[in-house]
PDB file of C-alpha atoms and ligand atoms in Angstrom:
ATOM      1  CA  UNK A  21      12.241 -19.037  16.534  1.00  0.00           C
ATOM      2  CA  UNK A  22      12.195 -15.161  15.356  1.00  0.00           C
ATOM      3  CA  UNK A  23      12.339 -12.861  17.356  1.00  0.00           C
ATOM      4  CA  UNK A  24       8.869 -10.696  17.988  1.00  0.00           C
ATOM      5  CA  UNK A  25       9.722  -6.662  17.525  1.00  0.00           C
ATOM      6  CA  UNK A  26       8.138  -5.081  20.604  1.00  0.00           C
ATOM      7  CA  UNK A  27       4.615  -3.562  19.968  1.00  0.00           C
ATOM      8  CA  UNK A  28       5.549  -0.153  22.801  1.00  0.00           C
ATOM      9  CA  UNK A  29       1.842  -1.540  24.248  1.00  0.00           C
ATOM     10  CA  UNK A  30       1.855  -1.473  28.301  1.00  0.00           C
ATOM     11  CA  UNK A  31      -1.445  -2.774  28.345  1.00  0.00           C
ATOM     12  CA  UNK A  32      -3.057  -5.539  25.452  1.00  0.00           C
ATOM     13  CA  UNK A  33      -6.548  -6.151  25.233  1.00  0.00           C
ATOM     14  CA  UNK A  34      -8.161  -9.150  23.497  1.00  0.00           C
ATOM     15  CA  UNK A  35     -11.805  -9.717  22.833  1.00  0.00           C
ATOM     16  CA  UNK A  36     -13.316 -13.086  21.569  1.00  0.00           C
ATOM     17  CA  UNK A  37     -15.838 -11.575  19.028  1.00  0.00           C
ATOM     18  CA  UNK A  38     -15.813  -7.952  17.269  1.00  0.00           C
ATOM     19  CA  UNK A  39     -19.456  -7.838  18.932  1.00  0.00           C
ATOM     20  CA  UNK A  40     -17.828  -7.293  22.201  1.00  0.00           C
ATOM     21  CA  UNK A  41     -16.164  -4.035  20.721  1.00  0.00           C
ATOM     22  CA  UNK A  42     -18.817  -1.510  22.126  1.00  0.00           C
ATOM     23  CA  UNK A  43     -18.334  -2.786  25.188  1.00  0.00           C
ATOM     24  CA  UNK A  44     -14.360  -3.002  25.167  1.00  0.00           C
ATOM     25  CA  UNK A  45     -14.224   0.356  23.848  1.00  0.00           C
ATOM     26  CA  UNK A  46     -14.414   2.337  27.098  1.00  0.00           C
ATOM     27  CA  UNK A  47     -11.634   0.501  28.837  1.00  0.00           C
ATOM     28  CA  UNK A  48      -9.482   2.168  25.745  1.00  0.00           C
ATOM     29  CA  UNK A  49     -10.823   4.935  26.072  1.00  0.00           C
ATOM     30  CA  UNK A  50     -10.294   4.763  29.778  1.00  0.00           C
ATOM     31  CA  UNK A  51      -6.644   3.778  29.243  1.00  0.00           C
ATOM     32  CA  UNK A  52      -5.972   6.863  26.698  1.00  0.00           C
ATOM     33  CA  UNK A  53      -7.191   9.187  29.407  1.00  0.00           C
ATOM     34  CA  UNK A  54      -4.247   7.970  31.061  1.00  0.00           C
ATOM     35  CA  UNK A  55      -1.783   8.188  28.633  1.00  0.00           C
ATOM     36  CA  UNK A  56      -1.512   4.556  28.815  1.00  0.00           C
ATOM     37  CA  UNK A  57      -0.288   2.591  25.678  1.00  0.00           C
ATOM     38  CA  UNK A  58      -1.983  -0.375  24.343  1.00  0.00           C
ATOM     39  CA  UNK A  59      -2.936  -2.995  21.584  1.00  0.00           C
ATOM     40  CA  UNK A  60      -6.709  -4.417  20.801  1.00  0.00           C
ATOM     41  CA  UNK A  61      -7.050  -7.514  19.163  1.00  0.00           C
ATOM     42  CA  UNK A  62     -10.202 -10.055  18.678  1.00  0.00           C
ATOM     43  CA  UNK A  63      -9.049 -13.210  18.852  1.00  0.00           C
ATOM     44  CA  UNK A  64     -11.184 -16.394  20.271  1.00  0.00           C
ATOM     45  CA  UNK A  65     -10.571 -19.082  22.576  1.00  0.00           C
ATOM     46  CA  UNK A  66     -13.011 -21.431  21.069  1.00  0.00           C
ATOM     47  CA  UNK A  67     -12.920 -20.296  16.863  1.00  0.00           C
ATOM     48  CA  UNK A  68      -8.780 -19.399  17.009  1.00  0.00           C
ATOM     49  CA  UNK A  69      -7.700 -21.366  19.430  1.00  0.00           C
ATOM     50  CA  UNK A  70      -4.265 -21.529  17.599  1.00  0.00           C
ATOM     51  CA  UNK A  71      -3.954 -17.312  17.435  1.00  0.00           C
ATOM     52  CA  UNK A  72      -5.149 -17.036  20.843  1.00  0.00           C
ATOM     53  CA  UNK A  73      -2.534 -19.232  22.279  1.00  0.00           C
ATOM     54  CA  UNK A  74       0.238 -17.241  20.364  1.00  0.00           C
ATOM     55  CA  UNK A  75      -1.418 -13.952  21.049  1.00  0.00           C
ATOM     56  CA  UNK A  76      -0.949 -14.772  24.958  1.00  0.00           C
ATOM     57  CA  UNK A  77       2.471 -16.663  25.070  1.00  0.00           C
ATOM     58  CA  UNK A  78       4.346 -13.563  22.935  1.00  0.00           C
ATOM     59  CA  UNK A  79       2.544 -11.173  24.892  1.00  0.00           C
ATOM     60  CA  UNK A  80       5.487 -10.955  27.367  1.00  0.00           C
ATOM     61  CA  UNK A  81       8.196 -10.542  24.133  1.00  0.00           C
ATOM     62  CA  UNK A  82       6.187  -7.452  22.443  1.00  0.00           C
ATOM     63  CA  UNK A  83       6.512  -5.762  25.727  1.00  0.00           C
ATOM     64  CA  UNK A  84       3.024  -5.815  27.447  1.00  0.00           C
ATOM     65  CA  UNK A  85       2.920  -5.326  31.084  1.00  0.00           C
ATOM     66  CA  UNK A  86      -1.042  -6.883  31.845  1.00  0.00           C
ATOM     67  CA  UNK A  87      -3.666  -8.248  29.967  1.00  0.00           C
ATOM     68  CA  UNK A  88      -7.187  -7.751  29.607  1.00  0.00           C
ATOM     69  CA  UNK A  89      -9.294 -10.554  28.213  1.00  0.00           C
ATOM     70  CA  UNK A  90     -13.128  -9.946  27.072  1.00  0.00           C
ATOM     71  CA  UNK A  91     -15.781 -12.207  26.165  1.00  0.00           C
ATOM     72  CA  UNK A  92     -19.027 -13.213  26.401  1.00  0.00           C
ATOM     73  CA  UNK A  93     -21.167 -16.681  27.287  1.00  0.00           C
ATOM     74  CA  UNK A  94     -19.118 -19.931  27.678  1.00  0.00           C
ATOM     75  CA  UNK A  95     -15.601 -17.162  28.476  1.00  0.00           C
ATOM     76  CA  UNK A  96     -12.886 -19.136  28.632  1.00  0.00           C
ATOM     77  CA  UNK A  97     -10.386 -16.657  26.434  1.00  0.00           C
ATOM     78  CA  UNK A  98      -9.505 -15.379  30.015  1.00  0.00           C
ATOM     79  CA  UNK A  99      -8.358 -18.118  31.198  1.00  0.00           C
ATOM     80  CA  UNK A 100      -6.770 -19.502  28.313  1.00  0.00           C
ATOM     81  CA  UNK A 101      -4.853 -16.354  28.249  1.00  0.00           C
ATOM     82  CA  UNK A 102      -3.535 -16.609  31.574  1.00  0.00           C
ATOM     83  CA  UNK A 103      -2.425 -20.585  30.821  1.00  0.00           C
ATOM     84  CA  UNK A 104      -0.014 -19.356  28.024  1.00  0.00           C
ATOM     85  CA  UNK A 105       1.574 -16.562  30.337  1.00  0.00           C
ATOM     86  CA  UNK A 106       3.332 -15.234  33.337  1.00  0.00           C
ATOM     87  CA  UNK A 107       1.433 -11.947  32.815  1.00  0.00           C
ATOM     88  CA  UNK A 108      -1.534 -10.820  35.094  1.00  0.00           C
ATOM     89  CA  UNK A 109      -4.243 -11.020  33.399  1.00  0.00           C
ATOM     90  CA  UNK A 110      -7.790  -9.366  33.971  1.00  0.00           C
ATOM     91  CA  UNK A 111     -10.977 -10.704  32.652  1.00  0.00           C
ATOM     92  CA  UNK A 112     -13.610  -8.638  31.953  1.00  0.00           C
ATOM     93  CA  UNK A 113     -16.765 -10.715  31.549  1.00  0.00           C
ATOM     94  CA  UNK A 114     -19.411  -9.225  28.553  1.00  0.00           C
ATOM     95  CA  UNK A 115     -23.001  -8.857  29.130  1.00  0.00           C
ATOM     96  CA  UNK A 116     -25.506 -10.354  26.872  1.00  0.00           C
ATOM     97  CA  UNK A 117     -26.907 -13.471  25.363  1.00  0.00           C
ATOM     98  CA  UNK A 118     -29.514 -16.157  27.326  1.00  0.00           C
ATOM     99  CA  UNK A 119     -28.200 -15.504  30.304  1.00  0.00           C
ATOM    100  CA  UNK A 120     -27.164 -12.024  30.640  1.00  0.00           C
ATOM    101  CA  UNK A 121     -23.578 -12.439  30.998  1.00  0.00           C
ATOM    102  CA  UNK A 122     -23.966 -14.477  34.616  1.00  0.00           C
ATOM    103  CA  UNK A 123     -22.358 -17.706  32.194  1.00  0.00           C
ATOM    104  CA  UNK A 124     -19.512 -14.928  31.305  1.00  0.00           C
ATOM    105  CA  UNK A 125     -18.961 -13.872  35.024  1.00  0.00           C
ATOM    106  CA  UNK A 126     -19.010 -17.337  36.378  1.00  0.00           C
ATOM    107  CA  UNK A 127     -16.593 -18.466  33.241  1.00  0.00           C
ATOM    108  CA  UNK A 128     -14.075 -16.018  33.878  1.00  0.00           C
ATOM    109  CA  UNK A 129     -14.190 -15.755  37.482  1.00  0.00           C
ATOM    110  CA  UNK A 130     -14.149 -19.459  38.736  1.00  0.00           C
ATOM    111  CA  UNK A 131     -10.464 -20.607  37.519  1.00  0.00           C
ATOM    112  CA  UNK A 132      -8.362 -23.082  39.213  1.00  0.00           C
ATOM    113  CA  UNK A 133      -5.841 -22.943  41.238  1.00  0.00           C
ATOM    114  CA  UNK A 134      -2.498 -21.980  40.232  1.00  0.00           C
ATOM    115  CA  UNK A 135      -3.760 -20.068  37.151  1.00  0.00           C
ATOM    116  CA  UNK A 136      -5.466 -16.709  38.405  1.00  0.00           C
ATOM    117  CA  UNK A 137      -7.268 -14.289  36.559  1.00  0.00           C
ATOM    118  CA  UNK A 138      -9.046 -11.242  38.332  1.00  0.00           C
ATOM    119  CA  UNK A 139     -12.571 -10.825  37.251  1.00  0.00           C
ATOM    120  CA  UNK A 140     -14.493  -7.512  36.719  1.00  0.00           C
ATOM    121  CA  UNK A 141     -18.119  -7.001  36.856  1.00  0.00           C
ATOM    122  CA  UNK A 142     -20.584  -6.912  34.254  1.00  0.00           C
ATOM    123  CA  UNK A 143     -22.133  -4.309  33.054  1.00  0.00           C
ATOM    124  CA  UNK A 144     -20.620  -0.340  31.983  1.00  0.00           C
ATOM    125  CA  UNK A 145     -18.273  -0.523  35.535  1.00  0.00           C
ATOM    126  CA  UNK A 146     -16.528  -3.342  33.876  1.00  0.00           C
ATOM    127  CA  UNK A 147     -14.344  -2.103  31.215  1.00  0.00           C
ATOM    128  CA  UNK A 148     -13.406   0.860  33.251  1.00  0.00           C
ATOM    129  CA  UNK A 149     -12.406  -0.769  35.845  1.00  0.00           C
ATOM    130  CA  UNK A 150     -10.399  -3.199  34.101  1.00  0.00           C
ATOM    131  CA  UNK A 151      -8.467  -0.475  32.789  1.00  0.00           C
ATOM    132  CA  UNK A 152      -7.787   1.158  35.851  1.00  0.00           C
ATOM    133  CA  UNK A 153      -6.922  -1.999  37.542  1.00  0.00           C
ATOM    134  CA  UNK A 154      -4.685  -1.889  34.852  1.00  0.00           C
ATOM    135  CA  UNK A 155      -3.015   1.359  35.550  1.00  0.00           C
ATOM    136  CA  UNK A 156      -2.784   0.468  38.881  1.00  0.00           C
ATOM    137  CA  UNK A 157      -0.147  -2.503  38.375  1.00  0.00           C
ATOM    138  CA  UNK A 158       1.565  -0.403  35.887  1.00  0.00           C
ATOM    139  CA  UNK A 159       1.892   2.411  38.208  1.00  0.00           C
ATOM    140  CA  UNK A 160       3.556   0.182  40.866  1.00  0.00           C
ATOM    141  CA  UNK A 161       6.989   0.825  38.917  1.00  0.00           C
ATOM    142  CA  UNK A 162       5.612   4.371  37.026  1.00  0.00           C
ATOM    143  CA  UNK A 163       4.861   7.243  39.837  1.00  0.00           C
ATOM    144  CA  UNK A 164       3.696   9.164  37.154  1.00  0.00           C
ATOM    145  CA  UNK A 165       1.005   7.138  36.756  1.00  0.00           C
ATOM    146  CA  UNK A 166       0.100   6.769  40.706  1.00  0.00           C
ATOM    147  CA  UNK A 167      -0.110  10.914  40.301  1.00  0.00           C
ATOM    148  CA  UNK A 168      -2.778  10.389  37.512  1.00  0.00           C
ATOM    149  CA  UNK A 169      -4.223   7.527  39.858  1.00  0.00           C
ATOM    150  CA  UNK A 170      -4.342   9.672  43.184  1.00  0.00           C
ATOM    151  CA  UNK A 171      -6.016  12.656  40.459  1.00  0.00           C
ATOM    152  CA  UNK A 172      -8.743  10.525  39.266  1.00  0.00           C
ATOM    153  CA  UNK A 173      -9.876   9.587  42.759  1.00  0.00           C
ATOM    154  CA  UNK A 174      -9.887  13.284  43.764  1.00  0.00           C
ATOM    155  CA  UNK A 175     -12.004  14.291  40.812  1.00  0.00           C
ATOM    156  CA  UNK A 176     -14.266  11.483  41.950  1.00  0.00           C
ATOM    157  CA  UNK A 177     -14.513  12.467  45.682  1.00  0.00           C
ATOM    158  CA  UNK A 178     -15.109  16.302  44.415  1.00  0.00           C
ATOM    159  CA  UNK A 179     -17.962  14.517  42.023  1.00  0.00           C
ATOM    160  CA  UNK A 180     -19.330  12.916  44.915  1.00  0.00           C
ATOM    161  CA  UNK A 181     -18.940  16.812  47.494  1.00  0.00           C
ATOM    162  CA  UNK A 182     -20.713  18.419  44.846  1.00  0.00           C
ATOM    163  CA  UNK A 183     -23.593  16.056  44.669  1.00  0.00           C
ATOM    164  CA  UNK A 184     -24.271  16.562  48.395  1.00  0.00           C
ATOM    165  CA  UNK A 185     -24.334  19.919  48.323  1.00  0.00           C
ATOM    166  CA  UNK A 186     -26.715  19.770  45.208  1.00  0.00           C
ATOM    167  CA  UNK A 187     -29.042  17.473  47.458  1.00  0.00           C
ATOM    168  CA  UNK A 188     -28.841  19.331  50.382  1.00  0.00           C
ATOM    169  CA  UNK A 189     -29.722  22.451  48.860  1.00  0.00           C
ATOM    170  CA  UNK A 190     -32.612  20.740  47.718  1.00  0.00           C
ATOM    171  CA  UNK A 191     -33.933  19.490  50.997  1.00  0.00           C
ATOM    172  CA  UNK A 192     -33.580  22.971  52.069  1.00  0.00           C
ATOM    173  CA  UNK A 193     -35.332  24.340  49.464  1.00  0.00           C
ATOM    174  CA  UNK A 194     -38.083  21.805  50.153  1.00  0.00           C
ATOM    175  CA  UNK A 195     -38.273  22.053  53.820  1.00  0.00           C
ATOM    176  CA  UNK A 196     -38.681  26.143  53.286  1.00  0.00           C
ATOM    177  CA  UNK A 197     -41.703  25.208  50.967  1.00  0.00           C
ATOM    178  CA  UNK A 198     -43.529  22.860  53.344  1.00  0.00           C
TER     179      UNK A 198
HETATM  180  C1  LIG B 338     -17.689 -15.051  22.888  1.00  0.00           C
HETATM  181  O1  LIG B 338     -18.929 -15.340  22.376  1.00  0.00           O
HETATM  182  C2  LIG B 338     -17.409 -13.635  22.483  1.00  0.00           C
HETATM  183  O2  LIG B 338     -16.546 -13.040  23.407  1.00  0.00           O
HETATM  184  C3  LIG B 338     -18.762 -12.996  22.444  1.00  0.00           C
HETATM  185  O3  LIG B 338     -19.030 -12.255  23.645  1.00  0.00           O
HETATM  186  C4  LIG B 338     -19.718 -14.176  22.350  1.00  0.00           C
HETATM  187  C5  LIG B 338     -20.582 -14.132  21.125  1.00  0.00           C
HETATM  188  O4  LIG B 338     -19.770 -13.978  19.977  1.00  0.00           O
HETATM  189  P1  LIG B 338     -20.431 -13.691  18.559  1.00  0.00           P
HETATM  190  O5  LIG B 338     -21.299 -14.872  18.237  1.00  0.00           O
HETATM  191  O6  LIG B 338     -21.216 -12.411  18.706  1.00  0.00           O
HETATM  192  O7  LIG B 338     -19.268 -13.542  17.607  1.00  0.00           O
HETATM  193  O8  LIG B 338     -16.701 -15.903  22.415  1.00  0.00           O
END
């Protein structure tokens, strides 16, 4: 077999439809705010079986570190993924359709044993989170990245300082006016 050049992508994220693009869009953007490199393909477990199949077992061979899998409704390209590869692979479940993405959720969370795939929630946490989850593997080997890691969750705890102050400036405010 040829040999696959390495694609210099950390982190690859697959989608089953393009419609799951505005939704897949902020884990890259969440991965570029950590200088983190990465691939984005669509590719679907159920319409391209065959290119999802190669997509996941020469994952490993272009150089990606972890996976990210999207899709929507009956979502099975997570799993599929993670039954062509040693990789760890994390499923981020898309909101939408009859049942408002509870058929994604359940599809990508319930796997068997053996094969594992860690699900994110539904909804705008999702993608961001799978990206950071991301990050977070990579940084086991990068401490670099656990510096970026260790900033993020100090901008969030400021976020959250700030916000108390703001409400308890207002409840002063409010008690003066009663
Ligand atoms: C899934 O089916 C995709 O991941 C998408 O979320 C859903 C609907 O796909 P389209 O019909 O919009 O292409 O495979």
């Amino acid at each position: 077999m040829a040999k696959r050049r390495k694609s210099g992508a950390d982190v690859a994220i697959v989608m089953g439809s393009d419609s799951d693009w505005p939704i897949v869009q902020s884990a890259v953007d969440t991965l570029v705010s950590f200088g983190v490199s990465h691939e984005v393909r669509v590719c679907s477990a159920h319409r391209t079986p065959d290119e999802a199949a190669r997509f996941a077992s020469t994952a490993e061979r272009r150089g990606v570190k972890v996976i990210i899998a999207a899709a929507g409704g009956a979502a099975h390209l997570a799993g599929v993924v993670a039954g062509h590869t040693t990789l760890p692979v994390i499923g981020l479940p898309i909101t939408g359709g009859a049942l408002n993405g509870v058929d994604s959720l359940l599809a990508t969370v319930q796997m068997p044993a053996g094969i594992p795939v860690v699900s994110v929630t539904l909804g705008s946490a999702g993608p961001v989170n799978a990206a950071i989850f991301a990050v977070q593997i990579l940084a086991g080997s990068r401490p670099g990245l656990k510096k970026e890691l260790k900033k993020h969750k100090s901008a969030m705890a400021a976020k959250v300082r700030r916000g108390d102050k703001r409400v308890q400036g207002e409840l002063r405010k409010m008690a003066q006016d009663r």
